[in-house]
Amino acid sequence: MPCLLAQHEIAHEGETGKVFRANFRDRAGRTVLIMRPGMQNTNCAEDNIRHLVYLIENSILNFPEGQEQMSWLIDYTGFSLNTSVSIRTAREIINILQNHYPERLALAFLYSPPRIFEAFWKAVKYFLDPKTSQKVKFVYPNKKESVELMSSLFDADNLPKEFGGKATLQYDHDEFSRLMAQDDVRTAKFWGSDEKPVPISSSLAVNQVAPEPLPLAPAAS
């Protein structure tokens, strides 16, 4: 049986809403993870990685039937080199994603990253394989092609204003934690455990997913 990770073990990482599963899907029906690097609130590399892997696993658990990929929306409001994860941590995250979740990411939208991000991106991009790199899209609200790309993949009524849509993005940590804890119980039943887990190996790298998708639970309103 895999090592199990529960919401309460990594809840402190999500207090600011730096990463969470959205309450809407893209036009292709894919689960959406919202990331806000400017909301970084801890400096423990291991906990940051565990938190992200936990949410990736939870997103996979909530894939609609027939869907095997997710989309990432990354909001760079408030981003600075002081709030970003280290290059070393970013490299570890990339290794996990490419080695254990190679086909789970459909597209990652980097929305309006500041110029200061360019140096960070150049360092990180070095570790990306070309196939993964092609999935990363830089999006700028003042560029026509960016606006058209977002509108083709997201319903403006669902998309938060932070990403050029019309919806209001509100993260309630207590409510989100409650929903994640409910999913932990479902996962525990699948694995036949009395714990409340998401299956993650001690190396944070085992991709174990229940074969039956679970209903999407709202993450934010």
mmCIF file of C-alpha atoms in Angstrom:
data_model
loop_
_atom_site.group_PDB
_atom_site.id
_atom_site.type_symbol
_atom_site.label_atom_id
_atom_site.label_comp_id
_atom_site.label_asym_id
_atom_site.label_seq_id
_atom_site.Cartn_x
_atom_site.Cartn_y
_atom_site.Cartn_z
ATOM 1 C CA MET A 1 0.000 0.000 0.000
ATOM 2 C CA PRO A 2 1.412 3.466 -0.826
ATOM 3 C CA CYS A 3 2.390 6.062 1.735
ATOM 4 C CA LEU A 4 -0.583 8.318 2.385
ATOM 5 C CA LEU A 5 -0.717 12.103 2.606
ATOM 6 C CA ALA A 6 -3.703 13.907 4.072
ATOM 7 C CA GLN A 7 -4.975 17.474 3.780
ATOM 8 C CA HIS A 8 -4.222 18.379 7.376
ATOM 9 C CA GLU A 9 -0.542 17.561 6.821
ATOM 10 C CA ILE A 10 -0.092 20.218 4.160
ATOM 11 C CA ALA A 11 -2.977 22.606 4.985
ATOM 12 C CA HIS A 12 -0.578 25.318 6.177
ATOM 13 C CA GLU A 13 0.883 25.496 2.673
ATOM 14 C CA GLY A 14 -2.483 26.474 1.217
ATOM 15 C CA GLU A 15 -3.470 29.209 3.664
ATOM 16 C CA THR A 16 -2.911 31.991 1.121
ATOM 17 C CA GLY A 17 -4.460 30.132 -1.810
ATOM 18 C CA LYS A 18 -1.189 29.926 -3.709
ATOM 19 C CA VAL A 19 -2.347 26.686 -5.379
ATOM 20 C CA PHE A 20 -5.864 25.259 -5.452
ATOM 21 C CA ARG A 21 -8.299 23.384 -7.651
ATOM 22 C CA ALA A 22 -10.779 25.708 -9.334
ATOM 23 C CA ASN A 23 -14.553 25.248 -9.276
ATOM 24 C CA PHE A 24 -14.764 25.372 -13.078
ATOM 25 C CA ARG A 25 -13.298 23.467 -16.017
ATOM 26 C CA ASP A 26 -11.953 24.660 -19.345
ATOM 27 C CA ARG A 27 -13.943 24.288 -22.564
ATOM 28 C CA ALA A 28 -12.478 20.813 -23.098
ATOM 29 C CA GLY A 29 -13.836 19.718 -19.715
ATOM 30 C CA ARG A 30 -10.425 19.595 -18.077
ATOM 31 C CA THR A 31 -9.873 20.173 -14.368
ATOM 32 C CA VAL A 32 -8.143 23.497 -13.672
ATOM 33 C CA LEU A 33 -5.439 24.206 -11.112
ATOM 34 C CA ILE A 34 -4.949 27.856 -10.201
ATOM 35 C CA MET A 35 -1.501 28.946 -9.070
ATOM 36 C CA ARG A 36 -0.523 32.312 -7.610
ATOM 37 C CA PRO A 37 3.257 32.484 -7.051
ATOM 38 C CA GLY A 38 2.896 35.927 -5.489
ATOM 39 C CA MET A 39 1.009 34.272 -2.630
ATOM 40 C CA GLN A 40 3.994 32.125 -1.635
ATOM 41 C CA ASN A 41 3.925 31.857 2.150
ATOM 42 C CA THR A 42 6.556 29.267 3.132
ATOM 43 C CA ASN A 43 10.154 28.468 2.294
ATOM 44 C CA CYS A 44 10.261 24.717 2.949
ATOM 45 C CA ALA A 45 11.003 23.097 -0.415
ATOM 46 C CA GLU A 46 9.771 19.653 0.626
ATOM 47 C CA ASP A 47 6.433 20.965 1.917
ATOM 48 C CA ASN A 48 5.931 23.061 -1.220
ATOM 49 C CA ILE A 49 6.461 19.991 -3.371
ATOM 50 C CA ARG A 50 4.245 17.790 -1.202
ATOM 51 C CA HIS A 51 1.492 20.405 -1.380
ATOM 52 C CA LEU A 52 1.643 20.617 -5.172
ATOM 53 C CA VAL A 53 1.761 16.842 -5.639
ATOM 54 C CA TYR A 54 -1.185 16.459 -3.272
ATOM 55 C CA LEU A 55 -3.256 18.875 -5.380
ATOM 56 C CA ILE A 56 -2.194 17.239 -8.636
ATOM 57 C CA GLU A 57 -3.330 13.889 -7.263
ATOM 58 C CA ASN A 58 -6.586 15.425 -6.052
ATOM 59 C CA SER A 59 -7.179 16.951 -9.475
ATOM 60 C CA ILE A 60 -6.604 13.581 -11.137
ATOM 61 C CA LEU A 61 -9.012 12.022 -8.674
ATOM 62 C CA ASN A 62 -11.643 14.511 -9.813
ATOM 63 C CA PHE A 63 -11.132 14.174 -13.550
ATOM 64 C CA PRO A 64 -14.462 13.827 -15.370
ATOM 65 C CA GLU A 65 -15.016 10.534 -17.122
ATOM 66 C CA GLY A 66 -12.912 10.212 -20.249
ATOM 67 C CA GLN A 67 -10.585 13.079 -19.306
ATOM 68 C CA GLU A 68 -6.930 12.460 -18.447
ATOM 69 C CA GLN A 69 -5.391 15.935 -18.425
ATOM 70 C CA MET A 70 -5.610 19.210 -16.543
ATOM 71 C CA SER A 71 -4.974 22.883 -17.281
ATOM 72 C CA TRP A 72 -2.960 25.259 -15.122
ATOM 73 C CA LEU A 73 -3.714 28.960 -14.753
ATOM 74 C CA ILE A 74 -0.814 30.870 -13.212
ATOM 75 C CA ASP A 75 -1.421 34.426 -11.983
ATOM 76 C CA TYR A 76 1.758 36.469 -11.496
ATOM 77 C CA THR A 77 0.199 39.318 -9.524
ATOM 78 C CA GLY A 78 2.589 40.184 -6.711
ATOM 79 C CA PHE A 79 5.346 37.948 -8.034
ATOM 80 C CA SER A 80 8.910 38.769 -7.077
ATOM 81 C CA LEU A 81 12.135 36.804 -6.828
ATOM 82 C CA ASN A 82 11.652 36.931 -3.060
ATOM 83 C CA THR A 83 8.310 35.117 -3.242
ATOM 84 C CA SER A 84 9.282 32.608 -5.946
ATOM 85 C CA VAL A 85 10.461 29.100 -5.180
ATOM 86 C CA SER A 86 14.165 28.466 -5.657
ATOM 87 C CA ILE A 87 15.582 27.203 -8.934
ATOM 88 C CA ARG A 88 16.473 23.977 -7.146
ATOM 89 C CA THR A 89 12.890 23.480 -5.957
ATOM 90 C CA ALA A 90 11.556 24.331 -9.406
ATOM 91 C CA ARG A 91 13.887 21.733 -10.896
ATOM 92 C CA GLU A 92 12.659 19.086 -8.452
ATOM 93 C CA ILE A 93 9.045 19.918 -9.308
ATOM 94 C CA ILE A 94 9.795 19.689 -13.026
ATOM 95 C CA ASN A 95 11.461 16.294 -12.551
ATOM 96 C CA ILE A 96 8.413 14.980 -10.712
ATOM 97 C CA LEU A 97 6.004 16.297 -13.338
ATOM 98 C CA GLN A 98 8.003 15.008 -16.302
ATOM 99 C CA ASN A 99 8.897 11.638 -14.800
ATOM 100 C CA HIS A 100 5.628 10.747 -13.082
ATOM 101 C CA TYR A 101 2.919 12.933 -14.644
ATOM 102 C CA PRO A 102 4.184 13.271 -18.231
ATOM 103 C CA GLU A 103 0.752 13.297 -19.884
ATOM 104 C CA ARG A 104 -1.339 14.882 -17.145
ATOM 105 C CA LEU A 105 -0.658 18.506 -18.104
ATOM 106 C CA ALA A 106 -2.538 19.734 -21.164
ATOM 107 C CA LEU A 107 -1.553 23.410 -21.057
ATOM 108 C CA ALA A 108 -0.069 25.843 -18.554
ATOM 109 C CA PHE A 109 -1.019 29.505 -18.985
ATOM 110 C CA LEU A 110 1.451 32.003 -17.548
ATOM 111 C CA TYR A 111 -0.736 35.072 -17.303
ATOM 112 C CA SER A 112 0.996 38.432 -17.584
ATOM 113 C CA PRO A 113 4.323 37.467 -15.988
ATOM 114 C CA PRO A 114 6.482 40.490 -15.089
ATOM 115 C CA ARG A 115 9.781 41.203 -16.801
ATOM 116 C CA ILE A 116 11.615 40.083 -13.672
ATOM 117 C CA PHE A 117 10.260 36.594 -14.304
ATOM 118 C CA GLU A 118 12.243 36.266 -17.527
ATOM 119 C CA ALA A 119 15.505 35.427 -15.750
ATOM 120 C CA PHE A 120 13.746 32.826 -13.615
ATOM 121 C CA TRP A 121 12.066 31.319 -16.687
ATOM 122 C CA LYS A 122 15.319 31.063 -18.633
ATOM 123 C CA ALA A 123 16.841 29.065 -15.778
ATOM 124 C CA VAL A 124 13.791 26.828 -15.378
ATOM 125 C CA LYS A 125 13.200 26.252 -19.088
ATOM 126 C CA TYR A 126 16.610 24.623 -19.333
ATOM 127 C CA PHE A 127 15.235 21.622 -17.414
ATOM 128 C CA LEU A 128 12.062 21.244 -19.472
ATOM 129 C CA ASP A 129 11.887 18.737 -22.286
ATOM 130 C CA PRO A 130 10.655 20.249 -25.581
ATOM 131 C CA LYS A 131 7.277 18.512 -25.385
ATOM 132 C CA THR A 132 6.561 19.995 -21.970
ATOM 133 C CA SER A 133 7.911 23.390 -22.971
ATOM 134 C CA GLN A 134 5.429 23.561 -25.846
ATOM 135 C CA LYS A 135 2.577 23.250 -23.356
ATOM 136 C CA VAL A 136 3.588 26.474 -21.599
ATOM 137 C CA LYS A 137 1.794 29.528 -22.997
ATOM 138 C CA PHE A 138 2.698 33.109 -22.108
ATOM 139 C CA VAL A 139 -0.500 35.172 -22.045
ATOM 140 C CA TYR A 140 -0.708 38.963 -22.024
ATOM 141 C CA PRO A 141 -4.032 40.843 -21.725
ATOM 142 C CA ASN A 142 -2.927 43.517 -24.200
ATOM 143 C CA LYS A 143 -2.127 41.070 -26.988
ATOM 144 C CA LYS A 144 -4.885 40.027 -29.370
ATOM 145 C CA GLU A 145 -3.583 36.495 -29.844
ATOM 146 C CA SER A 146 -3.466 35.979 -26.084
ATOM 147 C CA VAL A 147 -7.039 37.173 -25.630
ATOM 148 C CA GLU A 148 -8.209 34.925 -28.451
ATOM 149 C CA LEU A 149 -6.354 31.947 -26.975
ATOM 150 C CA MET A 150 -7.981 32.390 -23.573
ATOM 151 C CA SER A 151 -11.465 32.878 -25.010
ATOM 152 C CA SER A 152 -11.081 29.748 -27.140
ATOM 153 C CA LEU A 153 -10.226 27.622 -24.122
ATOM 154 C CA PHE A 154 -12.210 29.204 -21.277
ATOM 155 C CA ASP A 155 -15.744 30.526 -20.798
ATOM 156 C CA ALA A 156 -15.414 34.191 -19.788
ATOM 157 C CA ASP A 157 -18.274 33.808 -17.298
ATOM 158 C CA ASN A 158 -16.272 31.156 -15.422
ATOM 159 C CA LEU A 159 -12.807 32.590 -15.876
ATOM 160 C CA PRO A 160 -11.668 34.878 -13.015
ATOM 161 C CA LYS A 161 -10.930 38.522 -13.775
ATOM 162 C CA GLU A 162 -7.299 37.876 -12.887
ATOM 163 C CA PHE A 163 -7.110 35.864 -16.112
ATOM 164 C CA GLY A 164 -9.176 38.166 -18.296
ATOM 165 C CA GLY A 165 -12.603 36.720 -17.515
ATOM 166 C CA LYS A 166 -15.685 38.020 -15.729
ATOM 167 C CA ALA A 167 -15.820 35.867 -12.598
ATOM 168 C CA THR A 168 -14.684 36.855 -9.119
ATOM 169 C CA LEU A 169 -11.891 34.774 -7.652
ATOM 170 C CA GLN A 170 -12.377 34.192 -3.947
ATOM 171 C CA TYR A 171 -10.353 31.600 -2.069
ATOM 172 C CA ASP A 172 -11.774 30.375 1.246
ATOM 173 C CA HIS A 173 -9.089 28.256 2.888
ATOM 174 C CA ASP A 174 -11.362 26.715 5.511
ATOM 175 C CA GLU A 175 -13.955 25.717 2.910
ATOM 176 C CA PHE A 176 -11.337 24.403 0.510
ATOM 177 C CA SER A 177 -9.709 22.371 3.283
ATOM 178 C CA ARG A 178 -13.090 20.892 4.158
ATOM 179 C CA LEU A 179 -13.669 19.817 0.562
ATOM 180 C CA MET A 180 -10.191 18.324 0.319
ATOM 181 C CA ALA A 181 -10.741 16.403 3.558
ATOM 182 C CA GLN A 182 -13.909 14.943 2.059
ATOM 183 C CA ASP A 183 -11.913 13.781 -0.942
ATOM 184 C CA ASP A 184 -9.332 12.281 1.411
ATOM 185 C CA VAL A 185 -12.068 10.089 2.884
ATOM 186 C CA ARG A 186 -13.069 8.918 -0.588
ATOM 187 C CA THR A 187 -9.463 8.113 -1.392
ATOM 188 C CA ALA A 188 -9.056 6.228 1.886
ATOM 189 C CA LYS A 189 -12.056 4.066 1.023
ATOM 190 C CA PHE A 190 -10.526 3.234 -2.348
ATOM 191 C CA TRP A 191 -7.246 2.180 -0.739
ATOM 192 C CA GLY A 192 -8.979 0.383 2.143
ATOM 193 C CA SER A 193 -7.407 2.519 4.827
ATOM 194 C CA ASP A 194 -8.778 4.153 7.966
ATOM 195 C CA GLU A 195 -6.556 7.149 7.291
ATOM 196 C CA LYS A 196 -7.593 10.108 5.158
ATOM 197 C CA PRO A 197 -5.028 10.037 2.387
ATOM 198 C CA VAL A 198 -3.883 10.906 -1.040
ATOM 199 C CA PRO A 199 -1.541 8.141 -2.239
ATOM 200 C CA ILE A 200 1.973 9.558 -2.501
ATOM 201 C CA SER A 201 5.235 7.677 -2.144
ATOM 202 C CA SER A 202 7.895 8.661 0.341
ATOM 203 C CA SER A 203 9.769 10.207 -2.602
ATOM 204 C CA LEU A 204 6.690 12.255 -3.547
ATOM 205 C CA ALA A 205 6.642 10.613 -6.938
ATOM 206 C CA VAL A 206 4.209 7.701 -7.225
ATOM 207 C CA ASN A 207 1.245 8.400 -9.452
ATOM 208 C CA GLN A 208 -1.512 6.201 -8.039
ATOM 209 C CA VAL A 209 -5.014 7.129 -9.194
ATOM 210 C CA ALA A 210 -8.412 5.586 -8.619
ATOM 211 C CA PRO A 211 -9.883 4.317 -11.892
ATOM 212 C CA GLU A 212 -13.300 5.830 -11.275
ATOM 213 C CA PRO A 213 -13.417 9.664 -11.473
ATOM 214 C CA LEU A 214 -15.101 11.503 -8.647
ATOM 215 C CA PRO A 215 -17.476 14.492 -8.969
ATOM 216 C CA LEU A 216 -15.807 17.884 -9.058
ATOM 217 C CA ALA A 217 -16.170 19.655 -5.731
ATOM 218 C CA PRO A 218 -16.169 23.488 -5.743
ATOM 219 C CA ALA A 219 -12.855 24.945 -4.690
ATOM 220 C CA ALA A 220 -13.688 28.620 -4.706
ATOM 221 C CA SER A 221 -16.586 30.909 -5.436
#
